[in-house]
Coordinates of N, CA, C and O in Angstrom, one line a residue:
M1 N -9.0 -67.1 -6.6 CA -9.3 -66.2 -7.7 C -10.8 -65.9 -7.6 O -11.6 -66.8 -7.4
Y2 N -11.1 -64.6 -7.7 CA -12.5 -64.2 -7.6 C -13.0 -63.6 -9.0 O -12.2 -62.9 -9.7
V3 N -14.2 -63.9 -9.4 CA -14.8 -63.5 -10.6 C -15.8 -62.4 -10.2 O -16.6 -62.5 -9.3
P4 N -15.7 -61.2 -10.9 CA -16.6 -60.1 -10.6 C -18.0 -60.4 -11.0 O -18.3 -61.1 -12.1
G5 N -19.0 -60.0 -10.2 CA -20.4 -60.0 -10.6 C -20.8 -58.6 -10.9 O -20.3 -58.1 -11.9
C6 N -21.6 -58.0 -10.2 CA -22.0 -56.6 -10.4 C -20.8 -55.8 -10.0 O -20.1 -56.1 -9.1
S7 N -20.6 -54.6 -10.7 CA -19.5 -53.8 -10.4 C -19.9 -52.3 -10.2 O -20.6 -51.8 -11.1
D8 N -19.6 -51.8 -9.1 CA -19.9 -50.4 -8.8 C -21.4 -50.0 -9.0 O -21.7 -49.0 -9.6
A9 N -22.3 -50.9 -8.5 CA -23.7 -50.6 -8.6 C -24.1 -49.6 -7.5 O -23.8 -49.8 -6.3
E10 N -24.7 -48.5 -7.9 CA -25.1 -47.5 -6.9 C -26.6 -47.8 -6.5 O -27.4 -47.9 -7.4
L11 N -26.8 -48.0 -5.2 CA -28.1 -48.4 -4.7 C -28.5 -47.4 -3.6 O -27.7 -47.0 -2.8
A12 N -29.8 -47.1 -3.5 CA -30.3 -46.2 -2.5 C -31.5 -46.9 -1.8 O -32.5 -47.2 -2.4
S13 N -31.4 -47.0 -0.5 CA -32.5 -47.5 0.4 C -33.2 -46.3 0.9 O -32.6 -45.5 1.6
P14 N -34.5 -46.2 0.7 CA -35.2 -45.0 1.1 C -35.3 -44.9 2.6 O -35.4 -43.7 3.2
D15 N -35.4 -46.0 3.3 CA -35.6 -46.0 4.8 C -35.3 -47.4 5.3 O -35.1 -48.3 4.6
P16 N -35.4 -47.6 6.7 CA -35.1 -48.9 7.3 C -36.0 -50.0 6.9 O -35.8 -51.2 7.2
D17 N -37.1 -49.7 6.2 CA -38.0 -50.7 5.7 C -37.5 -51.4 4.5 O -38.2 -52.4 4.0
Y18 N -36.3 -51.0 4.0 CA -35.7 -51.6 2.9 C -34.3 -52.1 3.2 O -33.7 -51.6 4.1
A19 N -33.8 -53.1 2.4 CA -32.5 -53.6 2.6 C -31.8 -53.8 1.3 O -32.4 -53.7 0.2
F20 N -30.5 -53.9 1.3 CA -29.7 -54.2 0.1 C -29.6 -55.7 0.0 O -29.0 -56.4 0.9
D21 N -30.1 -56.3 -1.1 CA -30.0 -57.7 -1.4 C -28.6 -57.9 -2.1 O -28.4 -57.4 -3.2
L22 N -27.7 -58.5 -1.3 CA -26.3 -58.5 -1.8 C -26.1 -59.4 -3.1 O -25.5 -59.0 -4.0
P23 N -26.7 -60.6 -3.1 CA -26.5 -61.4 -4.4 C -27.2 -60.8 -5.6 O -26.6 -60.8 -6.7
A24 N -28.3 -60.2 -5.4 CA -29.1 -59.6 -6.5 C -28.6 -58.2 -6.9 O -28.8 -57.7 -8.0
G25 N -27.9 -57.5 -6.0 CA -27.4 -56.2 -6.2 C -28.6 -55.2 -6.4 O -28.6 -54.4 -7.3
K26 N -29.6 -55.3 -5.5 CA -30.7 -54.4 -5.6 C -31.3 -54.1 -4.3 O -30.9 -54.8 -3.3
V27 N -32.2 -53.2 -4.2 CA -32.9 -52.8 -3.0 C -34.2 -53.5 -2.9 O -35.0 -53.6 -3.9
V28 N -34.5 -54.2 -1.7 CA -35.7 -55.0 -1.6 C -36.3 -54.7 -0.2 O -35.7 -54.1 0.7
P29 N -37.6 -55.0 0.0 CA -38.2 -54.8 1.3 C -37.4 -55.6 2.4 O -37.0 -56.7 2.1
A30 N -37.2 -55.0 3.5 CA -36.5 -55.7 4.6 C -37.1 -57.0 4.9 O -38.4 -57.1 4.9
G31 N -36.3 -58.0 5.2 CA -36.8 -59.3 5.6 C -37.1 -60.2 4.4 O -37.5 -61.4 4.6
T32 N -36.8 -59.8 3.2 CA -37.2 -60.6 2.0 C -35.9 -61.3 1.4 O -36.1 -62.2 0.6
A33 N -34.7 -60.8 1.7 CA -33.5 -61.4 1.1 C -32.8 -62.3 2.2 O -32.9 -62.1 3.4
T34 N -32.2 -63.3 1.6 CA -31.5 -64.3 2.5 C -30.1 -63.8 2.9 O -29.6 -64.0 4.0
W35 N -29.4 -63.0 2.0 CA -28.1 -62.4 2.3 C -28.2 -61.0 2.0 O -28.5 -60.6 0.8
Y36 N -28.1 -60.1 3.0 CA -28.5 -58.7 2.9 C -27.6 -57.8 3.7 O -26.8 -58.3 4.5
L37 N -27.8 -56.6 3.5 CA -27.3 -55.5 4.3 C -28.4 -54.6 4.7 O -29.0 -54.0 3.8
E38 N -28.8 -54.5 6.0 CA -29.9 -53.7 6.4 C -29.3 -52.4 7.1 O -28.1 -52.4 7.4
V39 N -30.2 -51.5 7.3 CA -29.9 -50.2 7.9 C -30.7 -50.0 9.1 O -31.9 -50.2 9.0
A40 N -30.1 -49.7 10.2 CA -30.8 -49.5 11.5 C -30.0 -48.7 12.5 O -28.8 -49.0 12.6
D41 N -30.6 -47.7 13.1 CA -29.9 -46.9 14.1 C -28.5 -46.4 13.8 O -27.6 -46.5 14.6
G42 N -28.4 -45.9 12.6 CA -27.1 -45.3 12.2 C -26.0 -46.3 11.9 O -24.8 -45.9 11.9
E43 N -26.3 -47.5 11.6 CA -25.3 -48.5 11.2 C -25.9 -49.5 10.2 O -27.1 -49.7 10.0
F44 N -25.0 -50.2 9.6 CA -25.3 -51.4 8.7 C -25.5 -52.6 9.6 O -24.7 -52.8 10.5
V45 N -26.5 -53.4 9.3 CA -26.7 -54.7 10.0 C -26.5 -55.8 9.1 O -27.2 -55.9 8.0
L46 N -25.7 -56.8 9.5 CA -25.4 -58.0 8.7 C -26.2 -59.2 9.2 O -26.5 -59.2 10.4
P47 N -26.4 -60.2 8.4 CA -27.0 -61.4 8.9 C -25.9 -62.1 9.8 O -24.7 -61.9 9.7
E48 N -26.4 -62.8 10.8 CA -25.4 -63.4 11.8 C -24.5 -64.4 11.1 O -23.4 -64.6 11.6
D49 N -24.8 -65.0 9.9 CA -23.9 -65.9 9.3 C -23.0 -65.3 8.3 O -22.3 -66.0 7.5
S50 N -22.8 -64.0 8.3 CA -21.9 -63.3 7.5 C -20.8 -62.6 8.3 O -20.9 -62.4 9.5
D51 N -19.7 -62.4 7.6 CA -18.5 -61.7 8.2 C -18.2 -60.4 7.5 O -18.5 -60.2 6.4
A52 N -17.5 -59.5 8.3 CA -17.2 -58.2 7.7 C -15.8 -57.7 8.1 O -15.3 -58.2 9.1
F53 N -15.3 -56.8 7.2 CA -14.0 -56.2 7.5 C -14.1 -54.8 7.0 O -14.6 -54.5 5.9
A54 N -13.6 -53.8 7.7 CA -13.6 -52.4 7.3 C -12.2 -52.0 6.9 O -11.2 -52.1 7.8
A55 N -12.0 -51.7 5.7 CA -10.6 -51.3 5.2 C -10.3 -49.9 5.6 O -11.1 -49.1 5.9
A56 N -9.0 -49.7 5.7 CA -8.5 -48.4 6.2 C -7.7 -47.7 5.1 O -6.5 -48.0 4.9
G57 N -8.3 -46.8 4.4 CA -7.6 -45.9 3.5 C -7.3 -46.5 2.1 O -6.5 -46.0 1.4
Y58 N -7.9 -47.6 1.8 CA -7.7 -48.2 0.4 C -8.9 -49.0 0.0 O -9.7 -49.4 0.9
V59 N -9.1 -49.2 -1.3 CA -10.2 -50.1 -1.7 C -9.6 -51.5 -1.8 O -8.7 -51.8 -2.6
P60 N -10.2 -52.4 -1.0 CA -9.6 -53.8 -1.0 C -10.0 -54.6 -2.2 O -11.1 -54.4 -2.7
S61 N -9.2 -55.5 -2.5 CA -9.5 -56.6 -3.5 C -10.3 -57.7 -2.7 O -10.3 -57.7 -1.5
P62 N -10.9 -58.6 -3.4 CA -11.6 -59.7 -2.7 C -10.6 -60.5 -1.8 O -10.9 -60.8 -0.7
A63 N -9.4 -60.6 -2.3 CA -8.3 -61.3 -1.5 C -8.0 -60.5 -0.2 O -7.8 -61.1 0.9
D64 N -7.9 -59.2 -0.3 CA -7.7 -58.3 0.8 C -8.9 -58.5 1.8 O -8.6 -58.5 3.0
C65 N -10.1 -58.6 1.3 CA -11.3 -58.8 2.1 C -11.2 -60.1 2.9 O -11.4 -60.1 4.2
V66 N -10.8 -61.1 2.3 CA -10.7 -62.4 3.0 C -9.6 -62.4 4.1 O -9.9 -62.8 5.2
R67 N -8.5 -61.8 3.8 CA -7.4 -61.6 4.8 C -7.9 -60.8 5.9 O -7.7 -61.1 7.1
G68 N -8.6 -59.7 5.6 CA -9.1 -58.8 6.7 C -10.1 -59.5 7.5 O -10.1 -59.3 8.8
I69 N -11.0 -60.2 6.9 CA -12.0 -60.9 7.7 C -11.4 -61.9 8.6 O -11.8 -62.1 9.7
E70 N -10.4 -62.6 8.1 CA -9.7 -63.6 8.9 C -8.8 -63.1 10.0 O -8.4 -63.8 10.9
T71 N -8.3 -61.8 9.9 CA -7.4 -61.2 10.8 C -8.0 -60.1 11.6 O -7.5 -59.8 12.8
E72 N -8.9 -59.3 11.1 CA -9.5 -58.1 11.7 C -11.0 -58.0 11.5 O -11.4 -57.0 11.0
P73 N -11.7 -59.0 11.8 CA -13.2 -58.9 11.5 C -13.8 -57.8 12.4 O -13.3 -57.5 13.5
V74 N -14.9 -57.3 11.9 CA -15.7 -56.3 12.7 C -17.1 -56.9 12.9 O -17.6 -57.6 12.0
A75 N -17.7 -56.6 14.0 CA -19.0 -57.0 14.4 C -20.1 -56.0 14.1 O -21.2 -56.3 13.9
T76 N -19.7 -54.7 14.0 CA -20.6 -53.6 13.7 C -20.0 -52.7 12.7 O -18.8 -52.7 12.5
L77 N -20.9 -52.1 11.9 CA -20.5 -51.2 10.9 C -21.2 -49.8 11.0 O -22.2 -49.6 10.2
P78 N -20.9 -49.0 12.0 CA -21.6 -47.7 12.1 C -21.3 -46.8 10.9 O -20.2 -46.8 10.3
F79 N -22.3 -46.0 10.5 CA -22.1 -45.1 9.4 C -20.9 -44.2 9.6 O -20.2 -44.0 8.6
D80 N -20.6 -43.7 10.8 CA -19.5 -42.8 10.9 C -18.2 -43.4 10.7 O -17.2 -42.8 10.3
E81 N -18.1 -44.8 10.9 CA -16.8 -45.5 10.5 C -16.7 -45.8 9.0 O -15.7 -46.1 8.5
A82 N -17.9 -45.7 8.3 CA -17.9 -46.0 6.9 C -17.9 -44.6 6.1 O -18.1 -44.6 4.9
A83 N -17.8 -43.5 6.8 CA -17.9 -42.2 6.2 C -16.7 -42.0 5.2 O -15.8 -42.7 5.3
D84 N -16.9 -41.0 4.4 CA -15.9 -40.6 3.4 C -15.6 -41.8 2.5 O -14.5 -42.0 2.0
E85 N -16.6 -42.5 2.2 CA -16.6 -43.7 1.2 C -15.5 -44.7 1.7 O -15.0 -45.4 0.8
R86 N -15.3 -44.8 3.0 CA -14.4 -45.9 3.4 C -15.0 -47.2 3.2 O -16.1 -47.6 3.7
P87 N -14.4 -48.1 2.3 CA -15.0 -49.3 2.0 C -15.0 -50.4 3.1 O -14.1 -50.4 3.9
F88 N -15.9 -51.3 3.0 CA -16.0 -52.4 3.9 C -16.4 -53.6 3.0 O -17.0 -53.5 2.0
C89 N -16.1 -54.8 3.5 CA -16.3 -56.0 2.8 C -17.3 -56.9 3.6 O -17.3 -56.9 4.9
V90 N -18.2 -57.6 2.9 CA -19.1 -58.5 3.6 C -18.9 -59.9 2.9 O -19.0 -60.0 1.6
R91 N -18.6 -60.9 3.7 CA -18.5 -62.3 3.1 C -19.7 -63.1 3.4 O -20.2 -63.0 4.5
G92 N -20.2 -63.7 2.4 CA -21.5 -64.5 2.5 C -21.3 -65.7 3.3 O -20.2 -66.2 3.6
P93 N -22.5 -66.3 3.7 CA -22.4 -67.5 4.5 C -21.8 -68.7 3.8 O -21.3 -69.6 4.5
D94 N -21.8 -68.7 2.5 CA -21.1 -69.8 1.8 C -19.6 -69.7 1.7 O -18.9 -70.5 1.3
E95 N -19.1 -68.5 2.2 CA -17.7 -68.2 2.2 C -17.0 -68.1 0.9 O -15.8 -68.1 0.7
K96 N -17.8 -68.0 -0.2 CA -17.3 -67.9 -1.6 C -17.7 -66.6 -2.2 O -17.2 -66.2 -3.2
S97 N -18.6 -65.8 -1.6 CA -19.1 -64.6 -2.1 C -18.6 -63.4 -1.3 O -18.6 -63.5 0.0
I98 N -18.1 -62.4 -1.9 CA -17.6 -61.2 -1.3 C -18.3 -60.0 -1.9 O -18.4 -59.9 -3.2
V99 N -18.8 -59.1 -1.1 CA -19.3 -57.8 -1.6 C -18.5 -56.7 -1.0 O -18.2 -56.7 0.2
I100 N -18.0 -55.8 -1.8 CA -17.2 -54.6 -1.3 C -18.2 -53.4 -1.4 O -18.7 -53.1 -2.5
V101 N -18.4 -52.7 -0.3 CA -19.4 -51.7 -0.2 C -18.7 -50.3 0.2 O -17.8 -50.3 1.1
R102 N -19.2 -49.3 -0.4 CA -18.8 -47.9 0.0 C -20.0 -47.1 0.3 O -20.9 -47.1 -0.5
L103 N -20.1 -46.5 1.5 CA -21.2 -45.6 1.8 C -21.0 -44.3 1.1 O -19.9 -43.6 1.2
I104 N -22.0 -43.9 0.3 CA -21.9 -42.6 -0.4 C -22.6 -41.5 0.5 O -22.1 -40.4 0.6
E105 N -23.8 -41.8 1.0 CA -24.5 -40.9 1.8 C -25.5 -41.6 2.7 O -26.1 -42.6 2.3
A106 N -25.6 -41.1 3.9 CA -26.6 -41.6 4.9 C -27.2 -40.4 5.6 O -26.5 -39.6 6.3
V107 N -28.5 -40.2 5.3 CA -29.2 -39.1 5.9 C -29.5 -39.5 7.4 O -30.0 -40.6 7.7
P108 N -29.2 -38.6 8.4 CA -29.4 -38.9 9.8 C -30.9 -39.3 10.1 O -31.8 -38.9 9.4
G109 N -31.0 -40.1 11.1 CA -32.4 -40.5 11.5 C -32.7 -41.7 10.6 O -31.9 -42.6 10.4
E110 N -33.9 -41.7 10.1 CA -34.3 -42.9 9.3 C -34.4 -42.5 7.8 O -35.2 -43.0 7.0
G111 N -33.5 -41.6 7.4 CA -33.5 -41.1 6.0 C -32.8 -42.1 5.1 O -32.4 -43.2 5.5
P112 N -32.7 -41.8 3.8 CA -32.2 -42.7 2.8 C -30.7 -42.9 3.0 O -30.0 -42.1 3.6
V113 N -30.2 -44.1 2.5 CA -28.8 -44.5 2.6 C -28.4 -44.9 1.2 O -29.1 -45.7 0.6
T114 N -27.3 -44.3 0.6 CA -26.9 -44.6 -0.7 C -25.5 -45.3 -0.6 O -24.6 -44.8 0.1
V115 N -25.3 -46.4 -1.3 CA -24.0 -47.1 -1.3 C -23.7 -47.4 -2.7 O -24.5 -47.4 -3.6
V116 N -22.4 -47.8 -2.9 CA -21.9 -48.4 -4.2 C -21.3 -49.7 -3.8 O -20.6 -49.8 -2.8
M117 N -21.7 -50.8 -4.5 CA -21.2 -52.1 -4.2 C -20.8 -52.9 -5.4 O -21.3 -52.6 -6.5
S118 N -19.8 -53.7 -5.1 CA -19.3 -54.6 -6.2 C -19.3 -56.0 -5.6 O -18.8 -56.2 -4.5
R119 N -19.8 -57.0 -6.3 CA -19.9 -58.3 -5.9 C -18.9 -59.2 -6.6 O -18.7 -59.1 -7.8
H120 N -18.3 -60.2 -5.9 CA -17.3 -61.1 -6.4 C -17.6 -62.5 -5.9 O -18.1 -62.6 -4.8
R121 N -17.3 -63.5 -6.7 CA -17.6 -64.9 -6.4 C -16.3 -65.7 -6.6 O -15.7 -65.5 -7.7
E122 N -15.9 -66.5 -5.7 CA -14.7 -67.3 -5.8 C -15.0 -68.3 -7.0 O -16.0 -69.0 -7.0
S123 N -14.0 -68.4 -7.8 CA -14.2 -69.4 -9.0 C -13.6 -70.7 -8.6 O -12.8 -70.9 -7.7
G124 N -14.2 -71.7 -9.2 CA -13.7 -73.1 -9.0 C -14.5 -73.9 -8.0 O -15.1 -74.0 -7.2

């Protein structure tokens, strides 16, 4: 059972010098968050101790995310694979936190990136 944290928070990173702080649900200078989603070279970059899953055609629940991470994990998250608001999940290093992210807009090059994210934490 997962308990929702922030829900559908829209965040915009102005350039690669900023990252999405996943537990806090805010944009911070790159390199300052312990669990984050960074932007570089047309893709999202995860910390090495996190796992990800890209859903196909549906908005996954936290349980769907866990199943997807355990059966179809992805190592990279290019913007073009996350286009059209295709959601993806990121599981934290504690394996109890899940963030579901949708890419809203990514300006080519080093332009701004806008996402909507919802954070969930395993209860118990």
